[in-house]
mmCIF file of C-alpha atoms in Angstrom:
data_model
loop_
_atom_site.group_PDB
_atom_site.id
_atom_site.type_symbol
_atom_site.label_atom_id
_atom_site.label_comp_id
_atom_site.label_asym_id
_atom_site.label_seq_id
_atom_site.Cartn_x
_atom_site.Cartn_y
_atom_site.Cartn_z
ATOM 1 C CA GLN A 1 -31.247 41.994 -111.615
ATOM 2 C CA VAL A 2 -35.083 41.583 -110.381
ATOM 3 C CA GLN A 3 -36.113 43.139 -106.983
ATOM 4 C CA LEU A 4 -39.570 43.198 -105.916
ATOM 5 C CA VAL A 5 -41.052 46.432 -104.196
ATOM 6 C CA GLU A 6 -44.227 45.557 -101.678
ATOM 7 C CA SER A 7 -46.279 48.548 -100.492
ATOM 8 C CA GLY A 8 -49.745 49.151 -98.726
ATOM 9 C CA GLY A 9 -49.287 48.132 -95.805
ATOM 10 C CA GLY A 10 -50.258 49.936 -92.460
ATOM 11 C CA LEU A 11 -53.157 49.962 -89.159
ATOM 12 C CA VAL A 12 -56.421 48.659 -90.209
ATOM 13 C CA GLN A 13 -59.357 48.295 -88.168
ATOM 14 C CA PRO A 14 -60.613 44.555 -87.964
ATOM 15 C CA GLY A 15 -63.398 44.135 -90.721
ATOM 16 C CA GLY A 16 -61.726 47.011 -92.255
ATOM 17 C CA SER A 17 -59.736 46.128 -95.524
ATOM 18 C CA LEU A 18 -55.947 46.828 -97.350
ATOM 19 C CA ARG A 19 -54.579 46.329 -100.056
ATOM 20 C CA LEU A 20 -51.192 45.507 -100.948
ATOM 21 C CA SER A 21 -49.363 45.934 -104.441
ATOM 22 C CA CYS A 22 -46.058 44.069 -105.132
ATOM 23 C CA ALA A 23 -43.531 45.596 -108.402
ATOM 24 C CA VAL A 24 -41.103 43.846 -110.079
ATOM 25 C CA SER A 25 -38.535 45.270 -112.052
ATOM 26 C CA GLY A 26 -37.518 44.079 -115.275
ATOM 27 C CA SER A 27 -39.525 41.506 -117.640
ATOM 28 C CA ILE A 28 -39.590 38.365 -115.898
ATOM 29 C CA PHE A 29 -42.595 39.082 -114.331
ATOM 30 C CA ARG A 30 -45.025 37.822 -116.947
ATOM 31 C CA LEU A 31 -42.586 34.737 -117.242
ATOM 32 C CA SER A 32 -43.133 34.275 -112.991
ATOM 33 C CA THR A 33 -45.935 32.653 -110.357
ATOM 34 C CA MET A 34 -45.927 35.621 -107.452
ATOM 35 C CA GLY A 35 -46.961 34.737 -104.415
ATOM 36 C CA TRP A 36 -47.372 36.481 -100.986
ATOM 37 C CA TYR A 37 -46.910 34.975 -98.095
ATOM 38 C CA ARG A 38 -46.970 36.240 -94.489
ATOM 39 C CA GLN A 39 -44.913 35.942 -90.968
ATOM 40 C CA ALA A 40 -46.440 36.677 -87.777
ATOM 41 C CA PRO A 41 -44.337 37.172 -84.802
ATOM 42 C CA GLY A 42 -43.121 33.653 -83.531
ATOM 43 C CA LYS A 43 -44.663 31.889 -86.230
ATOM 44 C CA GLU A 44 -43.547 30.417 -89.407
ATOM 45 C CA ARG A 45 -43.957 32.208 -92.964
ATOM 46 C CA GLU A 46 -47.287 30.707 -94.563
ATOM 47 C CA LEU A 47 -48.557 30.816 -97.742
ATOM 48 C CA VAL A 48 -51.520 33.002 -98.295
ATOM 49 C CA ALA A 49 -52.282 33.376 -101.893
ATOM 50 C CA ASP A 50 -50.230 32.706 -105.374
ATOM 51 C CA ILE A 51 -51.050 33.093 -108.690
ATOM 52 C CA THR A 52 -49.812 31.003 -112.053
ATOM 53 C CA THR A 53 -48.868 32.898 -115.251
ATOM 54 C CA GLY A 54 -51.472 31.922 -116.455
ATOM 55 C CA GLY A 55 -53.805 33.112 -113.364
ATOM 56 C CA SER A 56 -54.444 30.479 -111.848
ATOM 57 C CA THR A 57 -55.093 31.231 -108.336
ATOM 58 C CA ASN A 58 -54.552 29.564 -104.546
ATOM 59 C CA TYR A 59 -55.386 30.102 -101.442
ATOM 60 C CA GLY A 60 -54.397 29.377 -97.935
ATOM 61 C CA ALA A 61 -57.287 28.413 -95.578
ATOM 62 C CA SER A 62 -57.380 31.303 -93.485
ATOM 63 C CA VAL A 63 -57.554 33.490 -95.666
ATOM 64 C CA ASN A 64 -60.136 32.017 -98.702
ATOM 65 C CA GLY A 65 -62.786 33.793 -99.560
ATOM 66 C CA ARG A 66 -61.636 37.278 -98.175
ATOM 67 C CA PHE A 67 -58.522 37.847 -100.085
ATOM 68 C CA THR A 68 -58.084 37.925 -103.636
ATOM 69 C CA VAL A 69 -54.740 37.987 -105.522
ATOM 70 C CA SER A 70 -54.426 39.433 -108.836
ATOM 71 C CA ARG A 71 -51.663 40.219 -111.493
ATOM 72 C CA ASP A 72 -51.201 43.198 -114.139
ATOM 73 C CA ASN A 73 -48.691 41.951 -116.779
ATOM 74 C CA ALA A 74 -48.442 45.059 -118.684
ATOM 75 C CA LYS A 75 -47.538 46.338 -115.095
ATOM 76 C CA ASN A 76 -45.517 44.279 -114.031
ATOM 77 C CA THR A 77 -47.793 44.348 -110.706
ATOM 78 C CA MET A 78 -49.201 41.467 -108.062
ATOM 79 C CA TYR A 79 -51.870 42.876 -106.338
ATOM 80 C CA LEU A 80 -53.662 41.486 -102.976
ATOM 81 C CA GLN A 81 -56.823 42.701 -101.886
ATOM 82 C CA MET A 82 -57.815 42.111 -98.323
ATOM 83 C CA ASN A 83 -61.104 42.017 -97.073
ATOM 84 C CA SER A 84 -62.974 41.464 -93.482
ATOM 85 C CA LEU A 85 -59.611 41.905 -91.972
ATOM 86 C CA LYS A 86 -59.085 39.910 -88.829
ATOM 87 C CA PRO A 87 -56.844 40.526 -85.636
ATOM 88 C CA GLU A 88 -55.437 37.527 -86.593
ATOM 89 C CA ASP A 89 -54.261 38.791 -89.812
ATOM 90 C CA THR A 90 -51.263 40.422 -88.365
ATOM 91 C CA ALA A 91 -47.803 40.155 -90.241
ATOM 92 C CA VAL A 92 -44.815 40.857 -91.981
ATOM 93 C CA TYR A 93 -45.936 40.152 -96.237
ATOM 94 C CA TYR A 94 -44.169 38.838 -98.438
ATOM 95 C CA CYS A 95 -43.983 39.254 -102.210
ATOM 96 C CA TYR A 96 -42.038 36.041 -103.834
ATOM 97 C CA LEU A 97 -41.382 35.279 -107.045
ATOM 98 C CA LYS A 98 -40.417 31.866 -109.068
ATOM 99 C CA GLY A 99 -39.895 32.043 -112.894
ATOM 100 C CA THR A 100 -40.556 29.385 -114.764
ATOM 101 C CA GLY A 101 -39.565 27.795 -117.624
ATOM 102 C CA ILE A 102 -35.693 28.180 -118.749
ATOM 103 C CA PHE A 103 -36.455 30.613 -115.561
ATOM 104 C CA ARG A 104 -36.987 28.245 -113.031
ATOM 105 C CA ASN A 105 -34.157 28.552 -110.797
ATOM 106 C CA LEU A 106 -34.946 32.326 -110.360
ATOM 107 C CA GLU A 107 -36.336 32.964 -107.422
ATOM 108 C CA VAL A 108 -37.151 36.438 -105.232
ATOM 109 C CA TRP A 109 -38.815 37.690 -101.698
ATOM 110 C CA GLY A 110 -39.531 41.250 -101.260
ATOM 111 C CA GLN A 111 -38.411 43.083 -98.269
ATOM 112 C CA GLY A 112 -42.066 42.885 -96.837
ATOM 113 C CA THR A 113 -44.768 45.468 -95.945
ATOM 114 C CA LEU A 114 -46.103 44.993 -92.147
ATOM 115 C CA VAL A 115 -50.208 45.035 -92.117
ATOM 116 C CA GLN A 116 -52.002 44.831 -88.285
ATOM 117 C CA VAL A 117 -55.056 44.549 -87.710
ATOM 118 C CA SER A 118 -56.423 46.294 -84.438
ATOM 119 C CA SER A 119 -58.894 48.384 -83.131
#
């Protein structure tokens, strides 16, 4: 069974930085598109960033230029470097895995990690 475990969330001041990690159990990681989503109170879940098996990236408009998604296939881990954080970045951040090829029907979500941006 594939499991995703996020870490790295916490409280940070506006303008600060955090790095989130998403560790994936099993060998499916390198065959999967990975993504970060977030959900703020009272709002719908939205895409933050995703990264394909080949390393191509895509960002939500509100984070483009401030956040960077990356992956380390040797460690089965995806990262989200968040810089210049704003109060509106406060949300629960979720890791997402989407299988490709013969695993294209596989979708898994992590449990989420809370990011709070406040002075």
